[in-house]
Coordinates of N, CA and C and ligand atoms in Angstrom, one line a residue:
X1 N 198.7 134.1 120.0 CA 197.7 134.8 118.8 C 196.2 134.8 119.3
X2 N 195.5 136.0 119.5 CA 194.3 136.3 120.1 C 193.0 135.6 119.7
X3 N 192.9 134.9 120.8 CA 191.5 134.1 119.9 C 190.2 134.6 120.7
X4 N 188.7 134.4 120.4 CA 187.6 134.3 121.1 C 187.6 133.3 122.0
X5 N 187.8 133.6 123.3 CA 187.9 132.6 124.8 C 186.0 132.5 125.4
X6 N 185.7 131.6 125.2 CA 184.4 131.3 125.9 C 184.7 130.7 127.5
X7 N 183.8 131.5 128.4 CA 183.5 131.7 129.6 C 182.2 130.9 130.0
X8 N 181.6 129.8 130.0 CA 180.2 129.8 130.4 C 179.5 129.9 131.5
X9 N 180.5 130.2 132.5 CA 180.2 130.1 133.6 C 179.5 131.7 133.9
X10 N 179.8 132.9 132.8 CA 179.7 134.0 133.1 C 178.2 134.4 132.2
X11 N 178.1 133.5 131.4 CA 177.1 133.6 130.3 C 175.6 133.5 130.9
X12 N 174.7 134.9 130.7 CA 173.5 135.2 131.1 C 172.4 135.1 130.1
X13 N 172.9 134.4 129.1 CA 171.7 134.0 128.1 C 171.2 135.0 126.8
X14 N 171.6 136.3 127.6 CA 171.2 137.3 126.9 C 170.7 137.4 125.2
X15 N 172.1 136.4 124.4 CA 172.2 136.3 123.1 C 172.4 137.6 122.5
X16 N 172.8 138.4 123.1 CA 173.2 139.8 122.5 C 174.1 139.2 121.2
X17 N 175.4 138.5 121.8 CA 176.8 137.8 120.7 C 175.8 137.6 119.6
X18 N 174.6 136.6 119.7 CA 174.1 136.5 118.3 C 173.7 137.8 117.7
X19 N 173.0 138.5 117.9 CA 172.3 139.6 117.4 C 173.6 140.2 116.6
X20 N 174.7 140.4 117.5 CA 175.6 141.0 116.8 C 176.4 140.6 116.1
X21 N 176.3 139.1 116.0 CA 177.1 138.4 115.1 C 176.5 138.6 113.6
X22 N 174.9 138.7 113.6 CA 174.5 138.3 112.7 C 174.9 139.8 111.7
X23 N 174.5 140.6 112.6 CA 174.6 142.4 112.2 C 176.2 142.7 111.3
X24 N 177.0 141.7 112.0 CA 178.2 142.0 111.7 C 178.8 141.4 110.3
X25 N 177.6 140.2 110.0 CA 178.0 139.5 108.6 C 176.8 139.9 107.9
X26 N 176.3 141.1 108.0 CA 175.1 141.5 107.2 C 175.8 142.6 106.4
X27 N 174.7 142.8 105.0 CA 175.5 143.9 104.2 C 175.6 145.0 104.4
X28 N 174.8 145.8 105.3 CA 174.6 147.4 105.7 C 175.3 147.1 107.3
X29 N 175.3 146.0 107.7 CA 176.3 146.0 109.1 C 175.8 146.8 110.1
X30 N 174.4 147.4 110.1 CA 173.8 148.3 110.6 C 172.1 147.0 111.4
X31 N 171.9 147.0 112.4 CA 170.7 146.4 113.3 C 169.7 146.5 112.4
X32 N 169.5 148.0 111.9 CA 168.3 148.2 111.8 C 167.7 148.2 110.3
X33 N 169.0 148.2 109.6 CA 168.6 147.8 108.1 C 168.6 146.3 107.8
X34 N 169.5 145.6 108.7 CA 169.7 144.7 108.5 C 168.8 143.6 108.8
X35 N 167.8 143.7 109.6 CA 166.4 143.1 109.8 C 165.7 143.0 108.2
X36 N 165.9 144.2 107.4 CA 165.3 144.1 105.7 C 165.9 143.5 104.6
X37 N 167.0 142.8 105.1 CA 168.0 142.5 103.8 C 167.8 141.1 104.0
X38 N 167.5 140.6 102.5 CA 167.6 139.4 102.1 C 168.9 138.9 100.9
X39 N 169.4 137.8 101.7 CA 168.9 137.1 102.8 C 169.2 137.9 103.9
X40 N 168.0 137.3 105.1 CA 168.0 137.8 106.5 C 169.6 137.2 107.2
X41 N 170.4 138.0 107.5 CA 171.3 137.9 108.3 C 171.3 136.8 109.6
X42 N 172.3 135.8 109.5 CA 172.1 134.6 110.4 C 173.7 134.7 111.4
X43 N 173.4 134.2 112.9 CA 174.6 134.6 113.7 C 175.2 133.3 113.2
X44 N 176.7 133.5 113.6 CA 177.7 132.1 113.4 C 177.7 131.6 114.7
X45 N 177.3 132.2 115.7 CA 177.4 131.8 117.3 C 175.8 131.5 118.1
X46 N 176.1 130.3 118.6 CA 174.3 130.0 119.0 C 174.8 130.0 120.7
X47 N 173.8 130.2 120.7 CA 173.6 130.1 122.6 C 172.4 129.2 122.9
X48 N 173.2 128.1 123.6 CA 172.5 127.1 123.9 C 172.0 127.1 125.3
X49 N 170.8 126.5 125.9 CA 170.7 126.2 127.4 C 170.8 124.8 127.8
X50 N 171.7 125.0 129.1 CA 172.2 123.8 129.7 C 170.5 123.1 130.5
X51 N 170.3 122.0 131.0 CA 169.7 121.7 131.7 C 169.0 122.5 132.9
X52 N 169.7 123.6 133.7 CA 169.2 124.1 134.7 C 169.1 125.8 133.8
X53 N 168.8 125.8 132.4 CA 168.8 127.3 131.9 C 169.7 127.8 131.4
X54 N 171.1 127.5 132.1 CA 172.5 127.8 131.8 C 172.9 128.2 130.3
X55 N 173.3 129.6 130.2 CA 173.7 129.8 128.4 C 174.9 128.9 128.5
X56 N 175.2 128.2 127.0 CA 176.3 128.1 126.7 C 176.6 128.7 125.1
X57 N 177.1 129.9 124.9 CA 177.6 130.1 123.7 C 178.7 128.9 123.1
X58 N 178.4 128.6 121.8 CA 178.4 127.7 120.8 C 179.2 128.3 119.7
X59 N 180.7 128.2 119.2 CA 180.8 129.1 118.2 C 182.5 127.9 117.7
X60 N 182.8 128.3 116.7 CA 183.8 127.3 116.0 C 185.1 127.6 116.9
X61 N 185.9 126.3 117.0 CA 186.8 126.6 117.5 C 188.3 126.8 117.1
X62 N 187.9 126.6 114.9 CA 189.0 126.8 114.4 C 190.6 125.7 114.5
X63 N 189.9 124.3 114.7 CA 190.8 123.3 115.2 C 191.6 122.8 114.2
X64 N 192.9 122.4 114.8 CA 194.0 122.2 113.8 C 194.3 120.9 114.2
X65 N 194.1 120.4 113.6 CA 193.5 120.1 112.0 C 192.0 120.1 112.0
X66 N 191.4 120.8 111.2 CA 190.2 120.5 111.3 C 189.4 119.9 110.7
X67 N 188.8 119.1 111.5 CA 187.7 118.0 110.3 C 187.2 118.2 109.5
X68 N 186.3 119.8 109.5 CA 185.6 119.8 108.5 C 186.5 120.3 106.9
X69 N 187.5 121.1 107.6 CA 188.6 121.6 106.3 C 189.2 119.8 105.5
X70 N 189.4 119.0 106.4 CA 189.4 117.4 105.9 C 188.5 116.8 104.8
X71 N 187.4 117.1 105.5 CA 186.2 116.5 104.7 C 185.4 117.1 103.7
X72 N 186.2 118.1 102.9 CA 185.6 118.9 102.0 C 186.6 119.1 100.7
X73 N 185.6 118.1 99.8 CA 186.6 117.6 99.0 C 186.5 118.7 97.7
X74 N 185.7 119.8 97.7 CA 186.0 121.0 96.7 C 187.3 121.8 97.0
X75 N 187.6 121.8 98.3 CA 188.7 122.4 98.8 C 188.0 123.5 99.4
X76 N 187.3 124.3 99.8 CA 186.1 125.6 100.1 C 186.5 125.7 101.1
X77 N 187.3 125.0 102.0 CA 187.6 125.4 103.5 C 189.1 125.6 103.5
X78 N 189.6 126.6 104.3 CA 191.1 126.7 104.5 C 191.5 127.8 105.8
X79 N 192.3 127.7 105.8 CA 193.2 128.3 107.2 C 194.0 129.7 106.9
X80 N 193.5 130.5 107.9 CA 194.0 132.0 107.4 C 195.2 131.9 108.4
X81 N 196.6 131.3 107.8 CA 198.0 131.5 108.5 C 198.0 132.5 109.9
X82 N 197.8 133.7 109.6 CA 198.1 135.3 110.1 C 197.1 135.2 111.7
X83 N 195.9 134.6 111.5 CA 194.8 134.8 112.6 C 194.6 133.2 113.0
X84 N 195.1 132.2 112.2 CA 194.7 130.7 112.4 C 192.9 130.8 112.5
X85 N 192.6 131.1 111.7 CA 191.1 131.1 111.3 C 190.6 130.3 110.4
X86 N 190.1 129.2 110.7 CA 189.2 128.1 109.2 C 187.9 129.1 108.6
X87 N 188.1 129.7 107.7 CA 187.1 129.8 106.9 C 186.6 129.2 105.5
X88 N 185.2 129.3 105.1 CA 184.6 128.8 104.1 C 184.3 129.6 102.6
X89 N 185.0 129.2 101.6 CA 184.8 130.3 100.4 C 183.2 129.7 99.8
X90 N 182.4 130.9 100.0 CA 181.2 130.7 99.5 C 181.0 130.1 98.0
X91 N 181.4 131.1 97.3 CA 182.1 130.4 96.0 C 182.2 129.3 95.4
X92 N 183.1 128.2 96.1 CA 183.4 127.2 95.8 C 182.9 126.0 96.5
X93 N 181.9 126.4 97.8 CA 181.5 125.5 98.1 C 180.0 125.2 97.4
X94 N 179.6 123.7 97.6 CA 178.4 123.3 96.9 C 177.4 122.4 98.0
X95 N 177.7 123.0 99.2 CA 176.5 122.9 100.1 C 176.1 121.4 100.3
X96 N 177.2 120.8 100.3 CA 177.2 119.0 100.7 C 176.7 118.5 102.1
X97 N 177.0 119.2 103.1 CA 177.3 119.5 104.2 C 178.1 118.3 104.8
X98 N 179.2 117.9 104.2 CA 180.2 116.9 104.6 C 180.8 118.0 105.9
X99 N 181.3 119.1 105.8 CA 182.0 119.8 106.8 C 180.9 119.4 108.3
X100 N 179.8 119.7 107.8 CA 178.7 119.8 109.0 C 178.5 118.6 109.9
X101 N 178.7 117.4 109.2 CA 179.3 116.2 109.5 C 180.0 115.6 110.2
X102 N 181.1 116.4 109.8 CA 182.5 115.8 110.3 C 182.9 117.1 111.4
X103 N 182.5 118.1 112.1 CA 182.6 119.0 112.7 C 181.9 118.8 114.1
X104 N 182.8 118.3 114.9 CA 182.5 117.4 116.8 C 181.7 118.5 117.0
X105 N 181.6 120.0 116.9 CA 180.9 120.8 117.8 C 179.3 121.2 117.2
X106 N 179.2 120.6 116.0 CA 177.6 121.5 115.6 C 177.6 123.0 115.4
X107 N 178.6 123.8 114.8 CA 178.7 124.9 114.5 C 178.4 125.6 113.2
X108 N 178.3 124.6 112.0 CA 178.0 125.0 110.8 C 176.8 124.8 110.5
X109 N 176.3 125.7 109.5 CA 174.7 125.9 109.0 C 175.2 126.0 108.0
X110 N 174.0 126.3 107.4 CA 173.6 126.2 105.5 C 172.5 127.3 105.5
X111 N 172.6 128.4 104.8 CA 171.9 129.1 104.4 C 172.3 130.2 103.2
X112 N 171.8 130.6 103.1 CA 172.1 132.3 102.3 C 172.8 133.3 103.2
X113 N 173.7 133.9 102.2 CA 174.6 134.9 103.1 C 174.9 136.0 102.3
X114 N 175.1 136.8 103.0 CA 175.6 138.4 102.4 C 176.7 138.1 101.4
X115 N 177.9 137.5 101.8 CA 179.2 136.9 101.1 C 178.5 135.8 100.0
X116 N 177.6 135.4 100.2 CA 177.4 133.9 99.3 C 176.7 134.7 97.4
X117 N 176.8 133.6 96.7 CA 176.2 134.4 95.2 C 174.6 134.2 95.6
X118 N 173.9 135.3 95.1 CA 172.4 135.5 95.3 C 171.8 134.1 94.7
X119 N 170.9 134.0 96.1 CA 170.3 132.3 96.1 C 170.5 131.2 96.4
X120 N 172.1 131.5 96.5 CA 172.9 130.0 97.1 C 172.8 129.9 97.9
X121 N 172.3 129.0 98.8 CA 172.7 128.3 100.4 C 173.9 127.7 100.2
X122 N 175.1 128.4 101.4 CA 176.2 127.8 101.3 C 176.3 127.3 102.7
X123 N 177.6 126.8 103.3 CA 178.1 126.1 104.8 C 178.6 127.6 105.4
X124 N 177.9 128.0 106.4 CA 178.2 128.9 106.9 C 178.8 128.7 108.4
X125 N 179.8 129.7 109.0 CA 180.4 129.4 110.6 C 181.1 131.0 110.7
X126 N 181.3 130.6 112.2 CA 182.2 131.6 112.5 C 183.5 132.1 111.6
X127 N 183.7 133.0 111.5 CA 185.2 133.3 110.6 C 185.9 134.4 111.8
X128 N 186.0 134.5 112.9 CA 186.8 135.1 114.0 C 186.6 136.9 113.6
X129 N 185.4 137.0 112.6 CA 185.0 138.5 112.2 C 186.7 139.2 111.6
X130 N 187.2 138.4 111.0 CA 188.4 138.9 110.1 C 188.3 140.4 109.5
X131 N 187.2 140.6 109.0 CA 186.7 141.8 108.3 C 187.1 142.7 109.5
X132 N 186.7 142.6 110.6 CA 186.6 143.6 111.6 C 188.2 143.7 112.3
X133 N 188.8 142.4 112.6 CA 190.0 142.5 112.9 C 191.0 143.5 112.0
X134 N 190.8 143.2 110.5 CA 191.6 144.1 109.5 C 191.3 145.3 110.0
X135 N 190.5 145.8 110.6 CA 190.0 147.2 110.8 C 190.4 147.9 112.6
X136 N 191.2 146.7 112.7 CA 191.6 146.9 114.1 C 190.6 146.7 115.4
X137 N 189.5 145.8 114.8 CA 188.3 145.8 115.9 C 188.2 144.4 116.4
X138 N 187.9 144.2 117.9 CA 187.8 142.7 118.0 C 186.6 141.9 117.4
X139 N 186.1 140.5 117.7 CA 184.9 140.3 117.0 C 183.5 140.8 117.4
X140 N 182.7 140.9 116.7 CA 181.3 141.5 117.1 C 180.9 140.9 118.5
X141 N 180.8 139.6 118.7 CA 180.5 139.1 120.0 C 181.1 139.3 121.2
X142 N 182.2 139.4 121.1 CA 183.5 139.8 122.4 C 182.6 141.2 122.6
X143 N 182.8 142.0 121.5 CA 182.6 143.6 122.1 C 181.2 144.0 122.7
X144 N 180.1 142.6 122.5 CA 178.9 143.3 122.6 C 178.8 142.5 123.9
X145 N 179.3 141.3 124.1 CA 178.9 140.9 125.9 C 179.5 141.5 126.7
X146 N 178.5 141.8 127.5 CA 178.7 142.5 128.9 C 179.2 142.0 129.8
X147 N 178.5 140.6 130.1 CA 178.9 139.6 131.2 C 180.5 139.1 131.2
X148 N 181.0 139.4 130.4 CA 182.7 138.8 130.2 C 182.5 137.1 130.3
X149 N 181.5 136.6 129.3 CA 181.5 135.3 128.9 C 182.5 135.2 127.7
X150 N 182.5 136.3 127.0 CA 183.3 136.0 125.7 C 184.3 137.2 125.8
X151 N 185.8 136.8 125.4 CA 186.9 137.4 125.8 C 187.9 137.4 124.3
X152 N 188.4 138.4 124.3 CA 189.3 138.3 123.2 C 191.0 138.3 123.5
X153 N 191.4 136.9 123.7 CA 192.9 137.4 124.0 C 193.4 136.0 123.8
X154 N 194.5 136.0 124.7 CA 195.6 134.9 124.2 C 195.3 133.5 125.2
X155 N 194.9 132.2 124.7 CA 194.3 131.0 125.0 C 195.1 130.8 126.6
X156 N 196.4 130.9 126.2 CA 197.6 130.6 127.5 C 196.7 131.1 128.7
X157 N 197.1 132.9 128.8 CA 196.7 133.7 129.6 C 195.4 133.1 130.4
X158 N 194.2 132.8 129.2 CA 192.8 132.6 129.6 C 192.9 131.5 130.3
X159 N 193.6 130.5 130.0 CA 193.6 129.2 130.6 C 194.5 129.0 132.2
X160 N 195.4 129.9 132.0 CA 196.0 130.3 133.5 C 195.2 130.9 134.4
X161 N 194.6 131.9 134.0 CA 193.8 132.6 134.8 C 192.8 131.8 135.0
X162 N 192.0 130.6 134.6 CA 190.5 130.3 134.7 C 191.2 129.0 136.2
X163 N 192.1 128.6 135.7 CA 192.7 127.5 136.5 C 193.3 128.2 137.6
X164 N 193.5 128.9 138.2 CA 194.0 130.0 139.4 C 192.4 130.0 139.8
X165 N 191.2 130.5 139.1 CA 189.7 130.9 139.5 C 189.4 129.6 140.2
X166 N 189.6 128.4 139.3 CA 189.0 127.3 139.8 C 189.7 126.6 141.0
X167 N 191.1 126.9 141.0 CA 191.1 126.1 142.3 C 191.2 127.5 143.7
X168 N 190.9 128.6 143.6 CA 190.3 129.4 144.5 C 188.9 129.2 144.6
X169 N 188.3 128.8 143.7 CA 187.0 128.4 144.3 C 186.6 127.4 145.2
X170 N 187.4 126.9 145.4 CA 187.6 125.2 146.5 C 188.3 125.5 147.5
X171 N 189.2 126.9 147.7 CA 189.8 127.2 148.7 C 188.7 127.8 150.0
X172 N 189.0 127.6 151.2 CA 187.9 128.0 151.6 C 187.8 129.5 152.4
X173 N 189.0 129.7 152.4 CA 189.3 131.5 153.3 C 189.8 132.2 151.7
X174 N 189.4 132.1 150.4 CA 189.9 132.6 149.3 C 190.6 134.0 149.6
X175 N 189.7 135.3 149.7 CA 190.4 136.4 150.0 C 190.8 136.8 149.0
X176 N 191.4 138.2 148.9 CA 192.4 138.8 148.2 C 191.6 139.1 146.6
X177 N 192.0 138.9 145.6 CA 191.1 139.3 144.5 C 189.9 138.5 144.1
X178 N 188.6 139.3 143.5 CA 187.6 138.7 143.6 C 187.3 137.6 142.7
X179 N 186.3 136.9 142.4 CA 186.8 135.3 141.7 C 185.3 135.7 141.0
X180 N 185.1 135.0 139.7 CA 184.3 134.9 138.9 C 182.8 134.6 139.5
X181 N 181.9 135.2 139.0 CA 180.2 135.1 140.1 C 180.0 133.6 139.6
X182 N 180.2 132.5 138.6 CA 180.1 131.5 138.8 C 180.9 130.4 139.3
X183 N 181.9 130.6 139.8 CA 183.0 130.0 140.3 C 182.6 130.4 142.0
X184 N 182.2 132.0 142.2 CA 181.4 131.9 143.7 C 180.3 131.2 143.9
X185 N 179.8 130.7 143.2 CA 178.2 130.0 143.6 C 178.8 128.5 143.9
X186 N 180.1 128.1 143.1 CA 180.3 126.8 143.5 C 181.0 126.6 144.5
X187 N 182.0 127.6 144.7 CA 182.6 128.1 145.7 C 181.3 127.9 147.2
X188 N 180.2 128.8 147.1 CA 179.1 128.8 148.3 C 178.4 127.0 148.2
X189 N 178.2 126.5 147.5 CA 178.2 125.1 147.1 C 178.9 124.7 147.8
X190 N 180.0 124.1 147.5 CA 180.8 123.6 148.2 C 181.5 123.7 149.8
X191 N 181.0 125.2 150.1 CA 181.2 125.3 151.4 C 179.6 125.1 152.1
X192 N 178.8 124.6 151.4 CA 177.6 124.2 152.5 C 177.7 122.8 152.6
X193 N 178.2 122.1 151.5 CA 178.7 120.5 151.3 C 179.6 120.4 152.5
X194 N 180.5 121.2 152.7 CA 181.2 120.7 153.8 C 180.8 121.2 155.0
X195 N 179.6 121.6 155.5 CA 179.3 122.0 156.7 C 178.5 121.0 156.8
X196 N 177.5 121.1 155.7 CA 176.7 119.6 156.0 C 177.0 118.1 156.1
X197 N 178.5 117.8 156.0 CA 179.0 116.7 156.1 C 179.3 116.7 157.5
X198 N 179.7 118.1 158.0 CA 180.5 118.1 159.5 C 179.0 117.4 160.9
X199 N 178.3 118.2 160.3 CA 177.2 117.9 161.1 C 176.7 116.1 161.4
Ligands
LIG201 S1 176.0 138.0 125.0 FE1 177.3 136.9 126.3 S2 176.1 136.5 128.0 FE2 175.0 137.4 126.2 S3 174.6 135.1 125.7 FE3 176.1 135.9 124.7 S4 178.2 135.2 125.6 FE4 176.2 134.9 126.9
LIG202 S1 179.3 122.0 102.6 FE1 180.7 123.3 101.4 S2 182.3 124.0 102.8 FE2 181.3 122.0 103.7 S3 182.3 120.1 103.2 FE3 180.7 121.0 101.3 S4 181.4 122.2 100.1 FE4 183.0 122.0 102.0

């Protein structure tokens, strides 16, 4: 089953994914009109900065079992089996924040939302762009990310590819297929260290 896979070593911190996510969850689905909506649409993916300014796109992992789902006493959180997506029903949510306290990744926020009753703050998080997937589209964050930091694919194939990239990054004479920029940098650092140790 395809999922949004994060490749933080490719993120350039442009935050286009946040903008696209907020727009995809607006009433009008268009940036120029979405910015005038009430409530103002907000993203469900958040790009944080590492100690060297590296971007890290943080999003819901749709854990199984999901701690947020176990913590929600009113039963507002459920899983869509077809897409393995954990979703929150804004009509049932009582805004108690238990799910955010249970989430190990800090991806749940509380605010008004286009899908929530008017004036009601609810728990909001990534829904894997379920509405877009029903139309045969990929999640908005993936579509807009031009650096390849977000992909929509089978996790097993992504992990296999990443394992090969990491292995190649420590190989002195890699050659052949190109490696990702982040790993190329690691490769260069590793080679420098080896050269310095030789002196
Ligand atoms: S759009 Fe891609 S490169 Fe830009 S911040 Fe988001 S994940 Fe990073
Ligand atoms: S804030 Fe809403 S979704 Fe989260 S645990 Fe409470 S009722 Fe459930």
